[in-house]
Amino acid sequence: MVVDYASEEEQIEAIRRWWHDNGRAVLLGVAIGLAALGGWRGWAWYQSEQGIAASRIYQEMLAQVGQGDAKAVYERAERLRDEYSRTPYATLAALAAGRAAAEADEPERAAEWLRWAVDNGRHAQLQHLARARLARVLVAQQAHAQALDTLDGEAPAEYEVLYAEIRGDALRHQGKPSEAASAYRDALEAQGRPADPELLQRKLNQVQSAHEGGDNNGASQS
């Protein structure tokens, strides 16, 4: 199963870099807040260095991703999900496991991981990325209505292009060229830059031609 992730890599890499640079400070801030509210237990939570341990497992998992070892990726992702779900690394791991499953032609497993990330993500940006990836997997599975439901709601500005393009893909496969064209126009006009503007424009041209052809056929029959 081929799922295009090119338009999402800059976003997830930016999130990953931000967490690498700021993760300790965030954990410290959370710990101080917990300590103020709950006394020494909050501080003990921080002292356990959950975030540091999760980071180490996540780095190990990335090495397995590079080697294409899907089984090892799943094992580490499961550990992060089960033991470190309060850290953003659990969500990052679910995203990586979802991608590994998609590339291993295991769409059901990919969807399972991505749904977990959507429902349990500790970072809003990661949740939106998981939502977009889940919608792509569903489109690849021809579950177009589910893909549209997944993208239902307002997207943050940085995800408008991605959401609109995937929405257009689902509508195109549903045989709704007019609605697909509208979604592709939204993607081209939204704030931000599509990963492949030429491909997006070709998609728009195709559905516009299909829509115009349908209108012409209807007119000739009448």
PDB file of N, CA and C in Angstrom, residues 117-195:
ATOM      1  N   ALA A 117      -2.772   7.435  18.094  1.00  0.00           N
ATOM      2  CA  ALA A 117      -2.109   8.737  18.164  1.00  0.00           C
ATOM      3  C   ALA A 117      -3.122   9.877  18.150  1.00  0.00           C
ATOM      4  N   VAL A 118      -4.168   9.741  17.345  1.00  0.00           N
ATOM      5  CA  VAL A 118      -5.212  10.772  17.305  1.00  0.00           C
ATOM      6  C   VAL A 118      -5.925  10.869  18.646  1.00  0.00           C
ATOM      7  N   ASP A 119      -6.250   9.733  19.222  1.00  0.00           N
ATOM      8  CA  ASP A 119      -7.056   9.708  20.447  1.00  0.00           C
ATOM      9  C   ASP A 119      -6.247   9.991  21.706  1.00  0.00           C
ATOM     10  N   ASN A 120      -4.948   9.696  21.677  1.00  0.00           N
ATOM     11  CA  ASN A 120      -4.156   9.757  22.910  1.00  0.00           C
ATOM     12  C   ASN A 120      -2.948  10.675  22.831  1.00  0.00           C
ATOM     13  N   GLY A 121      -2.773  11.346  21.714  1.00  0.00           N
ATOM     14  CA  GLY A 121      -1.597  12.193  21.540  1.00  0.00           C
ATOM     15  C   GLY A 121      -1.485  13.264  22.605  1.00  0.00           C
ATOM     16  N   ARG A 122      -0.236  13.543  23.034  1.00  0.00           N
ATOM     17  CA  ARG A 122       0.018  14.532  24.072  1.00  0.00           C
ATOM     18  C   ARG A 122       0.437  15.865  23.482  1.00  0.00           C
ATOM     19  N   HIS A 123       0.374  15.997  22.186  1.00  0.00           N
ATOM     20  CA  HIS A 123       0.804  17.218  21.511  1.00  0.00           C
ATOM     21  C   HIS A 123      -0.166  17.463  20.362  1.00  0.00           C
ATOM     22  N   ALA A 124      -0.803  18.634  20.355  1.00  0.00           N
ATOM     23  CA  ALA A 124      -1.850  18.906  19.363  1.00  0.00           C
ATOM     24  C   ALA A 124      -1.330  18.779  17.935  1.00  0.00           C
ATOM     25  N   GLN A 125      -0.107  19.257  17.679  1.00  0.00           N
ATOM     26  CA  GLN A 125       0.431  19.184  16.329  1.00  0.00           C
ATOM     27  C   GLN A 125       0.615  17.734  15.890  1.00  0.00           C
ATOM     28  N   LEU A 126       1.057  16.898  16.807  1.00  0.00           N
ATOM     29  CA  LEU A 126       1.216  15.486  16.468  1.00  0.00           C
ATOM     30  C   LEU A 126      -0.131  14.830  16.213  1.00  0.00           C
ATOM     31  N   GLN A 127      -1.146  15.231  16.953  1.00  0.00           N
ATOM     32  CA  GLN A 127      -2.484  14.673  16.731  1.00  0.00           C
ATOM     33  C   GLN A 127      -2.999  15.037  15.346  1.00  0.00           C
ATOM     34  N   HIS A 128      -2.778  16.277  14.932  1.00  0.00           N
ATOM     35  CA  HIS A 128      -3.224  16.683  13.594  1.00  0.00           C
ATOM     36  C   HIS A 128      -2.463  15.923  12.513  1.00  0.00           C
ATOM     37  N   LEU A 129      -1.182  15.718  12.732  1.00  0.00           N
ATOM     38  CA  LEU A 129      -0.400  14.952  11.765  1.00  0.00           C
ATOM     39  C   LEU A 129      -0.899  13.515  11.696  1.00  0.00           C
ATOM     40  N   ALA A 130      -1.199  12.925  12.851  1.00  0.00           N
ATOM     41  CA  ALA A 130      -1.740  11.560  12.883  1.00  0.00           C
ATOM     42  C   ALA A 130      -3.082  11.496  12.168  1.00  0.00           C
ATOM     43  N   ARG A 131      -3.898  12.520  12.346  1.00  0.00           N
ATOM     44  CA  ARG A 131      -5.206  12.559  11.677  1.00  0.00           C
ATOM     45  C   ARG A 131      -5.028  12.570  10.160  1.00  0.00           C
ATOM     46  N   ALA A 132      -4.082  13.374   9.679  1.00  0.00           N
ATOM     47  CA  ALA A 132      -3.836  13.436   8.237  1.00  0.00           C
ATOM     48  C   ALA A 132      -3.326  12.097   7.710  1.00  0.00           C
ATOM     49  N   ARG A 133      -2.412  11.486   8.439  1.00  0.00           N
ATOM     50  CA  ARG A 133      -1.875  10.198   7.989  1.00  0.00           C
ATOM     51  C   ARG A 133      -2.946   9.112   8.010  1.00  0.00           C
ATOM     52  N   LEU A 134      -3.779   9.134   9.041  1.00  0.00           N
ATOM     53  CA  LEU A 134      -4.869   8.156   9.107  1.00  0.00           C
ATOM     54  C   LEU A 134      -5.800   8.334   7.915  1.00  0.00           C
ATOM     55  N   ALA A 135      -6.117   9.568   7.578  1.00  0.00           N
ATOM     56  CA  ALA A 135      -6.990   9.816   6.431  1.00  0.00           C
ATOM     57  C   ALA A 135      -6.354   9.297   5.146  1.00  0.00           C
ATOM     58  N   ARG A 136      -5.049   9.478   4.989  1.00  0.00           N
ATOM     59  CA  ARG A 136      -4.360   8.962   3.797  1.00  0.00           C
ATOM     60  C   ARG A 136      -4.459   7.431   3.729  1.00  0.00           C
ATOM     61  N   VAL A 137      -4.254   6.784   4.864  1.00  0.00           N
ATOM     62  CA  VAL A 137      -4.355   5.324   4.892  1.00  0.00           C
ATOM     63  C   VAL A 137      -5.761   4.884   4.515  1.00  0.00           C
ATOM     64  N   LEU A 138      -6.763   5.584   5.026  1.00  0.00           N
ATOM     65  CA  LEU A 138      -8.150   5.230   4.727  1.00  0.00           C
ATOM     66  C   LEU A 138      -8.469   5.445   3.249  1.00  0.00           C
ATOM     67  N   VAL A 139      -7.930   6.498   2.651  1.00  0.00           N
ATOM     68  CA  VAL A 139      -8.121   6.713   1.212  1.00  0.00           C
ATOM     69  C   VAL A 139      -7.489   5.562   0.436  1.00  0.00           C
ATOM     70  N   ALA A 140      -6.290   5.152   0.845  1.00  0.00           N
ATOM     71  CA  ALA A 140      -5.624   4.031   0.176  1.00  0.00           C
ATOM     72  C   ALA A 140      -6.412   2.736   0.319  1.00  0.00           C
ATOM     73  N   GLN A 141      -7.168   2.614   1.409  1.00  0.00           N
ATOM     74  CA  GLN A 141      -8.022   1.440   1.630  1.00  0.00           C
ATOM     75  C   GLN A 141      -9.383   1.589   0.958  1.00  0.00           C
ATOM     76  N   GLN A 142      -9.595   2.703   0.283  1.00  0.00           N
ATOM     77  CA  GLN A 142     -10.866   3.023  -0.367  1.00  0.00           C
ATOM     78  C   GLN A 142     -11.990   3.238   0.650  1.00  0.00           C
ATOM     79  N   ALA A 143     -11.625   3.574   1.868  1.00  0.00           N
ATOM     80  CA  ALA A 143     -12.610   3.932   2.903  1.00  0.00           C
ATOM     81  C   ALA A 143     -12.766   5.450   2.881  1.00  0.00           C
ATOM     82  N   HIS A 144     -13.303   5.938   1.772  1.00  0.00           N
ATOM     83  CA  HIS A 144     -13.292   7.374   1.525  1.00  0.00           C
ATOM     84  C   HIS A 144     -14.184   8.155   2.483  1.00  0.00           C
ATOM     85  N   ALA A 145     -15.340   7.610   2.811  1.00  0.00           N
ATOM     86  CA  ALA A 145     -16.230   8.300   3.751  1.00  0.00           C
ATOM     87  C   ALA A 145     -15.575   8.412   5.128  1.00  0.00           C
ATOM     88  N   GLN A 146     -14.897   7.355   5.558  1.00  0.00           N
ATOM     89  CA  GLN A 146     -14.204   7.396   6.847  1.00  0.00           C
ATOM     90  C   GLN A 146     -13.072   8.419   6.823  1.00  0.00           C
ATOM     91  N   ALA A 147     -12.393   8.506   5.691  1.00  0.00           N
ATOM     92  CA  ALA A 147     -11.318   9.490   5.569  1.00  0.00           C
ATOM     93  C   ALA A 147     -11.864  10.904   5.723  1.00  0.00           C
ATOM     94  N   LEU A 148     -12.990  11.168   5.087  1.00  0.00           N
ATOM     95  CA  LEU A 148     -13.597  12.498   5.195  1.00  0.00           C
ATOM     96  C   LEU A 148     -14.048  12.777   6.621  1.00  0.00           C
ATOM     97  N   ASP A 149     -14.598  11.768   7.279  1.00  0.00           N
ATOM     98  CA  ASP A 149     -15.005  11.942   8.679  1.00  0.00           C
ATOM     99  C   ASP A 149     -13.791  12.243   9.559  1.00  0.00           C
ATOM    100  N   THR A 150     -12.683  11.595   9.266  1.00  0.00           N
ATOM    101  CA  THR A 150     -11.465  11.803  10.046  1.00  0.00           C
ATOM    102  C   THR A 150     -10.985  13.243   9.945  1.00  0.00           C
ATOM    103  N   LEU A 151     -11.178  13.846   8.786  1.00  0.00           N
ATOM    104  CA  LEU A 151     -10.725  15.220   8.557  1.00  0.00           C
ATOM    105  C   LEU A 151     -11.791  16.251   8.878  1.00  0.00           C
ATOM    106  N   ASP A 152     -12.918  15.807   9.389  1.00  0.00           N
ATOM    107  CA  ASP A 152     -14.016  16.722   9.680  1.00  0.00           C
ATOM    108  C   ASP A 152     -13.594  17.722  10.754  1.00  0.00           C
ATOM    109  N   GLY A 153     -13.970  18.959  10.560  1.00  0.00           N
ATOM    110  CA  GLY A 153     -13.611  19.996  11.526  1.00  0.00           C
ATOM    111  C   GLY A 153     -12.583  20.943  10.938  1.00  0.00           C
ATOM    112  N   GLU A 154     -12.349  22.022  11.644  1.00  0.00           N
ATOM    113  CA  GLU A 154     -11.428  23.049  11.165  1.00  0.00           C
ATOM    114  C   GLU A 154      -9.991  22.636  11.436  1.00  0.00           C
ATOM    115  N   ALA A 155      -9.152  22.786  10.434  1.00  0.00           N
ATOM    116  CA  ALA A 155      -7.740  22.449  10.581  1.00  0.00           C
ATOM    117  C   ALA A 155      -6.959  23.696  10.971  1.00  0.00           C
ATOM    118  N   PRO A 156      -5.909  23.556  11.760  1.00  0.00           N
ATOM    119  CA  PRO A 156      -5.041  24.696  12.038  1.00  0.00           C
ATOM    120  C   PRO A 156      -4.378  25.159  10.755  1.00  0.00           C
ATOM    121  N   ALA A 157      -3.938  26.397  10.736  1.00  0.00           N
ATOM    122  CA  ALA A 157      -3.434  27.003   9.500  1.00  0.00           C
ATOM    123  C   ALA A 157      -2.345  26.164   8.838  1.00  0.00           C
ATOM    124  N   GLU A 158      -1.431  25.622   9.639  1.00  0.00           N
ATOM    125  CA  GLU A 158      -0.310  24.885   9.054  1.00  0.00           C
ATOM    126  C   GLU A 158      -0.721  23.545   8.456  1.00  0.00           C
ATOM    127  N   TYR A 159      -1.955  23.115   8.712  1.00  0.00           N
ATOM    128  CA  TYR A 159      -2.429  21.846   8.160  1.00  0.00           C
ATOM    129  C   TYR A 159      -3.544  22.033   7.131  1.00  0.00           C
ATOM    130  N   GLU A 160      -3.890  23.258   6.820  1.00  0.00           N
ATOM    131  CA  GLU A 160      -4.990  23.494   5.881  1.00  0.00           C
ATOM    132  C   GLU A 160      -4.700  22.886   4.513  1.00  0.00           C
ATOM    133  N   VAL A 161      -3.484  23.077   4.029  1.00  0.00           N
ATOM    134  CA  VAL A 161      -3.122  22.562   2.704  1.00  0.00           C
ATOM    135  C   VAL A 161      -3.225  21.037   2.682  1.00  0.00           C
ATOM    136  N   LEU A 162      -2.631  20.410   3.668  1.00  0.00           N
ATOM    137  CA  LEU A 162      -2.602  18.945   3.725  1.00  0.00           C
ATOM    138  C   LEU A 162      -4.002  18.364   3.851  1.00  0.00           C
ATOM    139  N   TYR A 163      -4.804  18.907   4.765  1.00  0.00           N
ATOM    140  CA  TYR A 163      -6.163  18.410   4.950  1.00  0.00           C
ATOM    141  C   TYR A 163      -6.989  18.582   3.682  1.00  0.00           C
ATOM    142  N   ALA A 164      -6.880  19.744   3.057  1.00  0.00           N
ATOM    143  CA  ALA A 164      -7.689  20.015   1.869  1.00  0.00           C
ATOM    144  C   ALA A 164      -7.310  19.083   0.723  1.00  0.00           C
ATOM    145  N   GLU A 165      -6.016  18.821   0.556  1.00  0.00           N
ATOM    146  CA  GLU A 165      -5.597  17.929  -0.532  1.00  0.00           C
ATOM    147  C   GLU A 165      -6.099  16.505  -0.299  1.00  0.00           C
ATOM    148  N   ILE A 166      -5.983  16.011   0.926  1.00  0.00           N
ATOM    149  CA  ILE A 166      -6.460  14.655   1.213  1.00  0.00           C
ATOM    150  C   ILE A 166      -7.973  14.584   1.050  1.00  0.00           C
ATOM    151  N   ARG A 167      -8.656  15.640   1.484  1.00  0.00           N
ATOM    152  CA  ARG A 167     -10.111  15.685   1.307  1.00  0.00           C
ATOM    153  C   ARG A 167     -10.452  15.616  -0.187  1.00  0.00           C
ATOM    154  N   GLY A 168      -9.693  16.342  -1.000  1.00  0.00           N
ATOM    155  CA  GLY A 168      -9.909  16.290  -2.441  1.00  0.00           C
ATOM    156  C   GLY A 168      -9.681  14.901  -3.010  1.00  0.00           C
ATOM    157  N   ASP A 169      -8.649  14.211  -2.515  1.00  0.00           N
ATOM    158  CA  ASP A 169      -8.380  12.843  -2.980  1.00  0.00           C
ATOM    159  C   ASP A 169      -9.558  11.918  -2.675  1.00  0.00           C
ATOM    160  N   ALA A 170     -10.086  12.029  -1.451  1.00  0.00           N
ATOM    161  CA  ALA A 170     -11.214  11.170  -1.065  1.00  0.00           C
ATOM    162  C   ALA A 170     -12.438  11.455  -1.927  1.00  0.00           C
ATOM    163  N   LEU A 171     -12.718  12.720  -2.153  1.00  0.00           N
ATOM    164  CA  LEU A 171     -13.882  13.096  -2.956  1.00  0.00           C
ATOM    165  C   LEU A 171     -13.709  12.676  -4.414  1.00  0.00           C
ATOM    166  N   ARG A 172     -12.481  12.789  -4.916  1.00  0.00           N
ATOM    167  CA  ARG A 172     -12.220  12.365  -6.305  1.00  0.00           C
ATOM    168  C   ARG A 172     -12.498  10.877  -6.460  1.00  0.00           C
ATOM    169  N   HIS A 173     -12.043  10.086  -5.500  1.00  0.00           N
ATOM    170  CA  HIS A 173     -12.269   8.640  -5.576  1.00  0.00           C
ATOM    171  C   HIS A 173     -13.736   8.278  -5.348  1.00  0.00           C
ATOM    172  N   GLN A 174     -14.472   9.160  -4.710  1.00  0.00           N
ATOM    173  CA  GLN A 174     -15.910   8.936  -4.538  1.00  0.00           C
ATOM    174  C   GLN A 174     -16.698   9.288  -5.793  1.00  0.00           C
ATOM    175  N   GLY A 175     -16.013   9.803  -6.814  1.00  0.00           N
ATOM    176  CA  GLY A 175     -16.702  10.198  -8.037  1.00  0.00           C
ATOM    177  C   GLY A 175     -17.431  11.521  -7.910  1.00  0.00           C
ATOM    178  N   LYS A 176     -16.855  12.447  -7.136  1.00  0.00           N
ATOM    179  CA  LYS A 176     -17.448  13.768  -6.928  1.00  0.00           C
ATOM    180  C   LYS A 176     -16.458  14.832  -7.402  1.00  0.00           C
ATOM    181  N   PRO A 177     -16.301  14.966  -8.730  1.00  0.00           N
ATOM    182  CA  PRO A 177     -15.259  15.852  -9.254  1.00  0.00           C
ATOM    183  C   PRO A 177     -15.446  17.315  -8.884  1.00  0.00           C
ATOM    184  N   SER A 178     -16.684  17.779  -8.828  1.00  0.00           N
ATOM    185  CA  SER A 178     -16.910  19.182  -8.488  1.00  0.00           C
ATOM    186  C   SER A 178     -16.454  19.486  -7.063  1.00  0.00           C
ATOM    187  N   GLU A 179     -16.824  18.615  -6.119  1.00  0.00           N
ATOM    188  CA  GLU A 179     -16.425  18.821  -4.727  1.00  0.00           C
ATOM    189  C   GLU A 179     -14.920  18.624  -4.557  1.00  0.00           C
ATOM    190  N   ALA A 180     -14.367  17.668  -5.301  1.00  0.00           N
ATOM    191  CA  ALA A 180     -12.922  17.448  -5.238  1.00  0.00           C
ATOM    192  C   ALA A 180     -12.176  18.677  -5.751  1.00  0.00           C
ATOM    193  N   ALA A 181     -12.668  19.257  -6.838  1.00  0.00           N
ATOM    194  CA  ALA A 181     -12.037  20.454  -7.389  1.00  0.00           C
ATOM    195  C   ALA A 181     -12.051  21.589  -6.375  1.00  0.00           C
ATOM    196  N   SER A 182     -13.156  21.731  -5.675  1.00  0.00           N
ATOM    197  CA  SER A 182     -13.251  22.773  -4.651  1.00  0.00           C
ATOM    198  C   SER A 182     -12.216  22.554  -3.550  1.00  0.00           C
ATOM    199  N   ALA A 183     -12.040  21.300  -3.143  1.00  0.00           N
ATOM    200  CA  ALA A 183     -11.057  20.988  -2.100  1.00  0.00           C
ATOM    201  C   ALA A 183      -9.639  21.260  -2.592  1.00  0.00           C
ATOM    202  N   TYR A 184      -9.344  20.890  -3.830  1.00  0.00           N
ATOM    203  CA  TYR A 184      -8.005  21.137  -4.367  1.00  0.00           C
ATOM    204  C   TYR A 184      -7.739  22.637  -4.499  1.00  0.00           C
ATOM    205  N   ARG A 185      -8.750  23.399  -4.882  1.00  0.00           N
ATOM    206  CA  ARG A 185      -8.576  24.861  -4.933  1.00  0.00           C
ATOM    207  C   ARG A 185      -8.277  25.404  -3.543  1.00  0.00           C
ATOM    208  N   ASP A 186      -8.996  24.886  -2.558  1.00  0.00           N
ATOM    209  CA  ASP A 186      -8.733  25.315  -1.181  1.00  0.00           C
ATOM    210  C   ASP A 186      -7.279  25.034  -0.798  1.00  0.00           C
ATOM    211  N   ALA A 187      -6.782  23.884  -1.219  1.00  0.00           N
ATOM    212  CA  ALA A 187      -5.396  23.526  -0.897  1.00  0.00           C
ATOM    213  C   ALA A 187      -4.410  24.476  -1.571  1.00  0.00           C
ATOM    214  N   LEU A 188      -4.686  24.830  -2.823  1.00  0.00           N
ATOM    215  CA  LEU A 188      -3.792  25.727  -3.554  1.00  0.00           C
ATOM    216  C   LEU A 188      -3.840  27.148  -3.014  1.00  0.00           C
ATOM    217  N   GLU A 189      -4.984  27.538  -2.486  1.00  0.00           N
ATOM    218  CA  GLU A 189      -5.163  28.917  -2.022  1.00  0.00           C
ATOM    219  C   GLU A 189      -4.894  29.088  -0.531  1.00  0.00           C
ATOM    220  N   ALA A 190      -4.742  27.985   0.190  1.00  0.00           N
ATOM    221  CA  ALA A 190      -4.550  28.066   1.639  1.00  0.00           C
ATOM    222  C   ALA A 190      -3.172  28.624   1.963  1.00  0.00           C
ATOM    223  N   GLN A 191      -3.058  29.102   3.190  1.00  0.00           N
ATOM    224  CA  GLN A 191      -1.772  29.571   3.666  1.00  0.00           C
ATOM    225  C   GLN A 191      -0.810  28.389   3.745  1.00  0.00           C
ATOM    226  N   GLY A 192       0.402  28.610   3.289  1.00  0.00           N
ATOM    227  CA  GLY A 192       1.363  27.512   3.280  1.00  0.00           C
ATOM    228  C   GLY A 192       1.608  27.027   1.862  1.00  0.00           C
ATOM    229  N   ARG A 193       2.537  26.113   1.721  1.00  0.00           N
ATOM    230  CA  ARG A 193       2.944  25.627   0.399  1.00  0.00           C
ATOM    231  C   ARG A 193       2.728  24.122   0.308  1.00  0.00           C
ATOM    232  N   PRO A 194       2.039  23.672  -0.745  1.00  0.00           N
ATOM    233  CA  PRO A 194       1.893  22.221  -0.934  1.00  0.00           C
ATOM    234  C   PRO A 194       3.250  21.568  -1.143  1.00  0.00           C
ATOM    235  N   ALA A 195       3.353  20.307  -0.766  1.00  0.00           N
ATOM    236  CA  ALA A 195       4.611  19.583  -0.958  1.00  0.00           C
ATOM    237  C   ALA A 195       4.953  19.480  -2.439  1.00  0.00           C
TER     238      ALA A 195
END
